[in-house]
Amino acid sequence: MIEHLTERTFLFTTQAVVFSILSFVFFMYYRTFKRQYVGYWLISLVSLTATYFLKAIVLHMPHTLEVDVELVIIETLHLSLLFSFLFYLTLGVLSAKNKKVLSFKQTCSFIVFIFAFSVVLITVEHTDSFNHFYLTVSLPSFIFGCIFFALATLLLFDKNSHLSNRILMWFFFIVGFRYLFYSFISIVALTDLWFPTFEAFLVFFNVAAESILGFTLLVWMQGAERLSALNAINRAQYLGEHDSLTGALNRTQVMAKLSEKISGFASEHKKNNKLAVFLIDIKQFKFINDTYGLKVGDYILGEIAARLNSSVFLPVAVGRLSGDSFMFVIEFEQQSHIDRAAQHIHELIERSYRFEQNKVNIQTSIGYCCYPIDAVNAEDLLQKANLALHHAETNDIATVGFEGGMQAQGRRLLLMKAALLSALKNDEFVLHFQPQLNLFTNKLEGVEALVRWQHPERGFLMPADFLDDIEALGMHNEFDNYILTKACQISARLFDLCKRRVAIAINITAVEFQDVQLVTNIQKLLEEHKIPSKYIELEITENVVMTDIERAMNSIVKMQSMGIKVSIDDFGTGYSSLAYLRKLPIDKIKIDRSFIAEVATNDSDLTIVKSMVDLSHGLGKRVLAEGVETIEQLNILRNLGCDAVQGYFISKPISEAELVRHLTKK
């Protein structure tokens, strides 16, 4: 008996040492890689190690039918450790397979349940050896068998199967069968003479099986890290070729694919094959990000890429070149195919986008060129498609194909951009001011700021010489902010010199007016220069308003809440009607000079101006007429009830120094 005990003790102690070493290896892995499943398996192996130590201890304890407190405690602890081993083994498998596992609170609750369940099994029917055996051996064996079979089934149907996965699956099947078979045999053959021999065999089977399990988990862990490294390499390679946000090809790869396609045509001597390269740009995408949030903007970009990739035109390549710019390449045979493709792209992208509670509609500009008609290599095709896109955006045209003269225009714009940036940096722009006369008081009611460029080589340039280029280059934000800052600086200087305030009207472009930062920027300027808000007036064209009347209304309301007045400039030249003025909380409309030029000689113009004045007054808006150049025009406007006028008859635009002299007159 002593020899038997010594053999068992040596066996269990050896296993405890082996699993202690294995647990240490798992601990080092966990500390290095911080994998959750490794942490679960570490706890599982530690629990198994503790059971072997307890088995070695129990062999030296006397067994009686009377309740022995120490023995009950050890048996309860042993059973709890076995359940903990299985519990954390299961959690580790689920975590390794990216399945949802229990939270920390749930895990702690389950451990408490395991301990309580073990206490019940050990203490109930403790004096009845047969019932005690069924509760402490047969029932746990049945539970173990079911769980091992469940784990084996999970691994059987796992899509990402590998060698260690299959080894573990078969291990779980075999061990599950062992526990279920033992649970059944222990009930029907407990008193048979051969049963103790069978139990002795299972002791060695368990030792071998658990050793195999430990090293299989180790192999799994090493294989998982190797697979993780391979996935990381593949992911890096994918990101090196694709845009991480949309999944479309990045600029480098789409250009490489385009070059490869062109080379294929050349090597196969296919002279009749043609390619159309479309560049697509989303209009006012910054506004979408600012209004709906970056999450919505990212969703839209991803959806655009998906729609383009699934196009019925079967694109050769789809790539994202920059923030909101995409390339779409197709093969074609006839020019009509290009026209249909362009229309198809507009329909694809301009279809509504729904994200959570948001419904977003967008518009696009498209520029395209063709191989081999316009260029025969990828870089030239991209450049010429970009020139066509720039022409489309500048002229607000939906789709533009490349034409020969665009290259010269592109080079001129590049030179102009450098000159404009230099002018902004060197403060070469100056403001002149055209007085506005109040017809009821015959006094100055404000001035309109008009920009001039003191060019170092070309001399004094009027707005017509550079404003179109600023619009074409998309430099609205920088230029408008520059003019706003300069106007506020001059307003502060006028007050310091003349001790008088005068309202300054400043023209704002559509892009700047829709910028969510406009209100904040103006507020900072007013605070910095200590200017009351009523002395700054913003002028916007009616087309800016009519593009998105709801957005314009929100912006105007914000301005008015600060005390800043907003007026409609060049009214009558756009596509709106006076009926829209009822919805807009504007202060004043400015009748365009084209209606004033012949108001004294043309009855139609007189009727139109009279209608504008009457209807505007009926809506509670003040009216200012631009371009007054004769006494006859002035008298007619005064008789019509116009509130204010400006024009060369009142005063030409004057410099800051002349305005100072005017304001200091007694």
Tab-separated table of C-alpha atoms in Angstrom, residues 49-351:
chain	number	residue	atom	x	y	z
A	49	THR	CA	-1.635	22.302	-11.158
A	50	ALA	CA	-3.320	22.891	-7.799
A	51	THR	CA	-5.514	19.788	-8.243
A	52	TYR	CA	-2.410	17.627	-8.695
A	53	PHE	CA	-0.872	19.013	-5.525
A	54	LEU	CA	-4.110	18.329	-3.659
A	55	LYS	CA	-4.258	14.764	-5.034
A	56	ALA	CA	-0.746	14.157	-3.754
A	57	ILE	CA	-1.749	15.484	-0.316
A	58	VAL	CA	-5.023	13.560	-0.112
A	59	LEU	CA	-3.235	10.226	-0.662
A	60	HIS	CA	-1.573	10.605	2.760
A	61	MET	CA	-4.815	11.440	4.609
A	62	PRO	CA	-6.824	8.724	6.437
A	63	HIS	CA	-10.251	7.971	4.868
A	64	THR	CA	-13.183	7.207	7.175
A	65	LEU	CA	-16.925	7.174	6.792
A	66	GLU	CA	-17.206	9.862	9.467
A	67	VAL	CA	-17.241	13.485	8.413
A	68	ASP	CA	-13.708	14.798	8.482
A	69	VAL	CA	-13.674	18.581	8.250
A	70	GLU	CA	-10.210	18.747	6.714
A	71	LEU	CA	-11.069	16.107	4.133
A	72	VAL	CA	-14.332	17.871	3.212
A	73	ILE	CA	-12.473	21.140	2.746
A	74	ILE	CA	-9.820	19.508	0.559
A	75	GLU	CA	-12.412	17.632	-1.525
A	76	THR	CA	-14.462	20.818	-1.972
A	77	LEU	CA	-11.365	22.742	-3.001
A	78	HIS	CA	-10.326	19.931	-5.366
A	79	LEU	CA	-13.728	19.829	-7.084
A	80	SER	CA	-13.865	23.647	-7.269
A	81	LEU	CA	-10.445	23.688	-8.906
A	82	LEU	CA	-11.525	21.075	-11.464
A	83	PHE	CA	-14.607	23.135	-12.373
A	84	SER	CA	-12.451	26.280	-12.510
A	85	PHE	CA	-10.010	24.488	-14.807
A	86	LEU	CA	-12.831	23.606	-17.195
A	87	PHE	CA	-14.488	27.028	-16.876
A	88	TYR	CA	-11.352	29.002	-17.768
A	89	LEU	CA	-10.393	26.485	-20.463
A	90	THR	CA	-13.786	27.154	-22.087
A	91	LEU	CA	-13.422	30.927	-21.736
A	92	GLY	CA	-9.996	30.715	-23.347
A	93	VAL	CA	-11.308	28.792	-26.365
A	94	LEU	CA	-14.197	31.235	-26.821
A	95	SER	CA	-11.876	34.223	-26.491
A	96	ALA	CA	-9.374	32.712	-28.948
A	97	LYS	CA	-12.218	32.329	-31.443
A	98	ASN	CA	-13.294	35.952	-30.938
A	99	LYS	CA	-16.532	34.900	-29.335
A	100	LYS	CA	-18.210	37.125	-26.777
A	101	VAL	CA	-17.145	36.089	-23.280
A	102	LEU	CA	-18.374	36.976	-19.818
A	103	SER	CA	-17.614	40.308	-18.200
A	104	PHE	CA	-15.430	40.484	-15.081
A	105	LYS	CA	-18.502	40.783	-12.862
A	106	GLN	CA	-20.160	37.797	-14.529
A	107	THR	CA	-16.945	35.782	-14.254
A	108	CYS	CA	-16.684	36.470	-10.509
A	109	SER	CA	-20.345	35.479	-10.065
A	110	PHE	CA	-19.721	32.236	-11.915
A	111	ILE	CA	-16.695	31.406	-9.744
A	112	VAL	CA	-18.794	31.945	-6.603
A	113	PHE	CA	-21.457	29.665	-8.086
A	114	ILE	CA	-18.821	26.996	-8.854
A	115	PHE	CA	-17.582	27.043	-5.262
A	116	ALA	CA	-21.106	26.933	-3.836
A	117	PHE	CA	-22.060	24.086	-6.188
A	118	SER	CA	-18.941	22.144	-5.155
A	119	VAL	CA	-19.766	22.616	-1.465
A	120	VAL	CA	-23.266	21.247	-2.046
A	121	LEU	CA	-22.008	18.208	-3.955
A	122	ILE	CA	-19.387	17.374	-1.309
A	123	THR	CA	-21.494	17.892	1.813
A	124	VAL	CA	-24.828	16.411	0.665
A	125	GLU	CA	-25.122	12.657	1.378
A	126	HIS	CA	-21.586	12.605	2.750
A	127	THR	CA	-22.288	9.631	5.004
A	128	ASP	CA	-23.780	7.524	2.200
A	129	SER	CA	-20.774	6.363	0.201
A	130	PHE	CA	-22.727	5.371	-2.918
A	131	ASN	CA	-24.731	8.595	-3.196
A	132	HIS	CA	-21.659	10.590	-2.267
A	133	PHE	CA	-19.749	8.929	-5.114
A	134	TYR	CA	-22.501	9.694	-7.621
A	135	LEU	CA	-22.634	13.362	-6.608
A	136	THR	CA	-18.882	13.963	-6.429
A	137	VAL	CA	-17.704	11.750	-9.309
A	138	SER	CA	-20.467	10.620	-11.684
A	139	LEU	CA	-22.320	13.953	-11.964
A	140	PRO	CA	-19.147	16.094	-12.450
A	141	SER	CA	-17.955	13.557	-15.051
A	142	PHE	CA	-21.234	13.971	-16.948
A	143	ILE	CA	-20.899	17.794	-16.812
A	144	PHE	CA	-17.277	17.603	-17.982
A	145	GLY	CA	-18.202	15.279	-20.855
A	146	CYS	CA	-20.999	17.561	-22.087
A	147	ILE	CA	-18.786	20.648	-21.992
A	148	PHE	CA	-15.923	18.903	-23.815
A	149	PHE	CA	-18.334	17.716	-26.515
A	150	ALA	CA	-19.695	21.275	-26.849
A	151	LEU	CA	-16.170	22.652	-27.284
A	152	ALA	CA	-15.369	19.974	-29.849
A	153	THR	CA	-18.520	20.865	-31.809
A	154	LEU	CA	-17.598	24.555	-31.711
A	155	LEU	CA	-14.155	23.818	-33.156
A	156	LEU	CA	-15.631	21.402	-35.713
A	157	PHE	CA	-17.688	24.172	-37.310
A	158	ASP	CA	-15.067	26.874	-36.943
A	159	LYS	CA	-14.270	28.456	-40.338
A	160	ASN	CA	-10.716	29.489	-39.418
A	161	SER	CA	-9.433	25.989	-38.783
A	162	HIS	CA	-5.724	25.170	-38.455
A	163	LEU	CA	-3.641	22.176	-37.267
A	164	SER	CA	-3.729	22.896	-33.519
A	165	ASN	CA	-7.457	23.658	-33.879
A	166	ARG	CA	-8.088	20.192	-35.338
A	167	ILE	CA	-5.858	18.485	-32.732
A	168	LEU	CA	-7.748	20.211	-29.928
A	169	MET	CA	-11.084	19.322	-31.513
A	170	TRP	CA	-10.253	15.600	-31.582
A	171	PHE	CA	-8.825	15.845	-28.079
A	172	PHE	CA	-12.093	17.343	-26.799
A	173	PHE	CA	-14.112	14.625	-28.556
A	174	ILE	CA	-11.997	11.832	-27.026
A	175	VAL	CA	-11.907	13.342	-23.535
A	176	GLY	CA	-15.602	14.165	-23.713
A	177	PHE	CA	-16.351	10.545	-24.615
A	178	ARG	CA	-14.084	9.388	-21.750
A	179	TYR	CA	-16.004	11.453	-19.160
A	180	LEU	CA	-19.460	10.532	-20.449
A	181	PHE	CA	-18.517	6.845	-20.639
A	182	TYR	CA	-17.072	6.945	-17.117
A	183	SER	CA	-20.189	8.736	-15.823
A	184	PHE	CA	-22.364	5.949	-17.220
A	185	ILE	CA	-20.094	3.064	-16.114
A	186	SER	CA	-19.708	4.483	-12.589
A	187	ILE	CA	-23.463	4.239	-12.167
A	188	VAL	CA	-24.035	0.717	-13.532
A	189	ALA	CA	-20.759	-1.031	-12.576
A	190	LEU	CA	-19.566	0.655	-9.409
A	191	THR	CA	-19.597	-2.628	-7.419
A	192	ASP	CA	-18.089	-4.823	-10.132
A	193	LEU	CA	-14.674	-6.328	-9.423
A	194	TRP	CA	-13.058	-4.880	-12.543
A	195	PHE	CA	-14.137	-1.304	-11.795
A	196	PRO	CA	-11.150	-0.427	-9.497
A	197	THR	CA	-8.771	-1.605	-12.227
A	198	PHE	CA	-10.625	0.564	-14.745
A	199	GLU	CA	-10.326	3.541	-12.379
A	200	ALA	CA	-6.592	2.926	-12.010
A	201	PHE	CA	-6.247	2.948	-15.794
A	202	LEU	CA	-8.153	6.248	-15.983
A	203	VAL	CA	-5.684	7.839	-13.573
A	204	PHE	CA	-2.865	7.307	-16.056
A	205	PHE	CA	-5.156	8.196	-18.989
A	206	ASN	CA	-6.012	11.514	-17.321
A	207	VAL	CA	-2.360	12.297	-16.670
A	208	ALA	CA	-1.492	11.615	-20.320
A	209	ALA	CA	-4.549	13.466	-21.674
A	210	GLU	CA	-3.996	16.558	-19.538
A	211	SER	CA	-0.320	16.618	-20.508
A	212	ILE	CA	-1.324	16.460	-24.173
A	213	LEU	CA	-3.853	19.243	-23.530
A	214	GLY	CA	-1.223	21.504	-21.977
A	215	PHE	CA	1.211	21.128	-24.838
A	216	THR	CA	-1.589	21.379	-27.443
A	217	LEU	CA	-2.582	24.724	-25.949
A	218	LEU	CA	1.049	25.762	-26.161
A	219	VAL	CA	1.185	24.763	-29.837
A	220	TRP	CA	-2.100	26.605	-30.427
A	221	MET	CA	-0.692	29.716	-28.772
A	222	GLN	CA	2.467	29.668	-30.886
A	223	GLY	CA	0.437	29.001	-34.035
A	224	ALA	CA	-1.979	31.808	-33.174
A	225	GLU	CA	0.875	34.282	-32.748
A	226	ARG	CA	2.407	33.133	-36.018
A	227	LEU	CA	-0.996	33.536	-37.704
A	228	SER	CA	-1.401	36.938	-36.076
A	229	ALA	CA	1.991	37.990	-37.433
A	230	LEU	CA	1.050	36.759	-40.913
A	231	ASN	CA	-2.264	38.617	-40.701
A	232	ALA	CA	-0.414	41.757	-39.654
A	233	ILE	CA	1.929	41.391	-42.635
A	234	ASN	CA	-1.013	40.788	-44.979
A	235	ARG	CA	-2.848	43.729	-43.441
A	236	ALA	CA	0.180	45.948	-43.934
A	237	GLN	CA	0.451	44.799	-47.542
A	238	TYR	CA	-3.261	45.459	-48.042
A	239	LEU	CA	-3.014	48.931	-46.503
A	240	GLY	CA	0.007	49.568	-48.694
A	241	GLU	CA	-2.241	49.026	-51.711
A	242	HIS	CA	-5.650	50.153	-50.459
A	243	ASP	CA	-7.153	53.138	-48.733
A	244	SER	CA	-7.740	52.164	-45.100
A	245	LEU	CA	-11.048	54.043	-44.837
A	246	THR	CA	-12.850	53.001	-48.028
A	247	GLY	CA	-11.070	49.834	-49.169
A	248	ALA	CA	-10.532	51.361	-52.613
A	249	LEU	CA	-7.084	51.319	-54.193
A	250	ASN	CA	-4.820	54.115	-52.994
A	251	ARG	CA	-3.246	56.614	-55.377
A	252	THR	CA	-0.056	54.603	-55.918
A	253	GLN	CA	-1.860	51.373	-56.712
A	254	VAL	CA	-4.581	52.833	-58.919
A	255	MET	CA	-1.883	54.554	-60.981
A	256	ALA	CA	0.083	51.291	-61.138
A	257	LYS	CA	-3.028	49.416	-62.255
A	258	LEU	CA	-3.717	52.048	-64.912
A	259	SER	CA	-0.114	51.799	-66.161
A	260	GLU	CA	-0.355	48.014	-66.173
A	261	LYS	CA	-3.532	48.137	-68.250
A	262	ILE	CA	-1.928	50.524	-70.754
A	263	SER	CA	1.181	48.308	-70.979
A	264	GLY	CA	-1.073	45.318	-71.588
A	265	PHE	CA	-2.690	47.067	-74.534
A	266	ALA	CA	0.743	47.905	-75.969
A	267	SER	CA	2.145	44.371	-75.569
A	268	GLU	CA	-0.933	42.784	-77.119
A	269	HIS	CA	-0.926	45.338	-79.962
A	270	LYS	CA	-4.518	46.325	-79.225
A	271	LYS	CA	-4.746	49.656	-80.994
A	272	ASN	CA	-8.523	49.935	-80.829
A	273	ASN	CA	-8.788	49.640	-77.050
A	274	LYS	CA	-9.652	52.861	-75.247
A	275	LEU	CA	-9.746	53.903	-71.602
A	276	ALA	CA	-11.721	56.696	-69.975
A	277	VAL	CA	-10.235	58.096	-66.764
A	278	PHE	CA	-12.800	59.908	-64.598
A	279	LEU	CA	-11.798	62.077	-61.637
A	280	ILE	CA	-14.659	62.606	-59.198
A	281	ASP	CA	-14.770	65.310	-56.531
A	282	ILE	CA	-17.478	65.727	-53.883
A	283	LYS	CA	-18.825	69.263	-53.646
A	284	GLN	CA	-18.571	70.973	-50.239
A	285	PHE	CA	-17.546	67.767	-48.451
A	286	LYS	CA	-15.982	69.802	-45.640
A	287	PHE	CA	-19.428	71.175	-44.867
A	288	ILE	CA	-20.767	67.613	-44.510
A	289	ASN	CA	-18.003	66.757	-42.024
A	290	ASP	CA	-18.585	69.966	-40.070
A	291	THR	CA	-22.377	69.628	-40.052
A	292	TYR	CA	-23.004	65.902	-39.619
A	293	GLY	CA	-19.689	64.848	-38.072
A	294	LEU	CA	-16.637	62.929	-39.271
A	295	LYS	CA	-18.340	59.584	-38.662
A	296	VAL	CA	-21.026	60.389	-41.241
A	297	GLY	CA	-18.393	61.743	-43.649
A	298	ASP	CA	-16.333	58.548	-43.335
A	299	TYR	CA	-19.439	56.433	-43.944
A	300	ILE	CA	-20.258	58.401	-47.101
A	301	LEU	CA	-16.713	57.987	-48.462
A	302	GLY	CA	-16.850	54.236	-47.857
A	303	GLU	CA	-20.274	54.001	-49.472
A	304	ILE	CA	-19.077	55.957	-52.525
A	305	ALA	CA	-16.174	53.529	-52.994
A	306	ALA	CA	-18.534	50.557	-52.643
A	307	ARG	CA	-20.988	51.991	-55.185
A	308	LEU	CA	-18.235	52.713	-57.689
A	309	ASN	CA	-16.701	49.244	-57.312
A	310	SER	CA	-20.088	47.598	-57.900
A	311	SER	CA	-20.830	49.703	-60.995
A	312	VAL	CA	-22.421	47.950	-63.959
A	313	PHE	CA	-19.693	49.501	-66.132
A	314	LEU	CA	-17.230	47.004	-64.583
A	315	PRO	CA	-14.436	49.482	-63.819
A	316	VAL	CA	-10.830	48.614	-64.585
A	317	ALA	CA	-9.813	50.430	-61.397
A	318	VAL	CA	-11.431	52.436	-58.589
A	319	GLY	CA	-9.170	54.468	-56.324
A	320	ARG	CA	-9.317	57.186	-53.703
A	321	LEU	CA	-6.725	59.812	-54.564
A	322	SER	CA	-7.241	62.200	-51.637
A	323	GLY	CA	-9.831	63.282	-49.078
A	324	ASP	CA	-12.962	63.391	-51.244
A	325	SER	CA	-11.455	62.696	-54.671
A	326	PHE	CA	-11.888	59.372	-56.494
A	327	MET	CA	-10.638	57.897	-59.776
A	328	PHE	CA	-12.860	55.651	-61.905
A	329	VAL	CA	-11.386	53.937	-64.990
A	330	ILE	CA	-13.354	52.029	-67.632
A	331	GLU	CA	-12.809	50.633	-71.105
A	332	PHE	CA	-15.031	52.044	-73.836
A	333	GLU	CA	-15.627	51.795	-77.566
A	334	GLN	CA	-17.749	54.843	-78.465
A	335	GLN	CA	-18.037	58.399	-77.145
A	336	SER	CA	-21.632	57.723	-76.152
A	337	HIS	CA	-20.336	55.186	-73.629
A	338	ILE	CA	-18.426	57.959	-71.847
A	339	ASP	CA	-21.500	60.164	-71.672
A	340	ARG	CA	-23.565	57.326	-70.217
A	341	ALA	CA	-20.793	56.446	-67.773
A	342	ALA	CA	-20.570	60.042	-66.519
A	343	GLN	CA	-24.333	60.188	-66.039
A	344	HIS	CA	-24.201	56.814	-64.301
A	345	ILE	CA	-21.511	58.045	-61.874
A	346	HIS	CA	-23.604	61.110	-60.986
A	347	GLU	CA	-26.645	58.913	-60.335
A	348	LEU	CA	-24.619	56.483	-58.219
A	349	ILE	CA	-23.020	59.085	-55.994
A	350	GLU	CA	-25.914	61.540	-55.754
A	351	ARG	CA	-28.331	58.888	-54.510
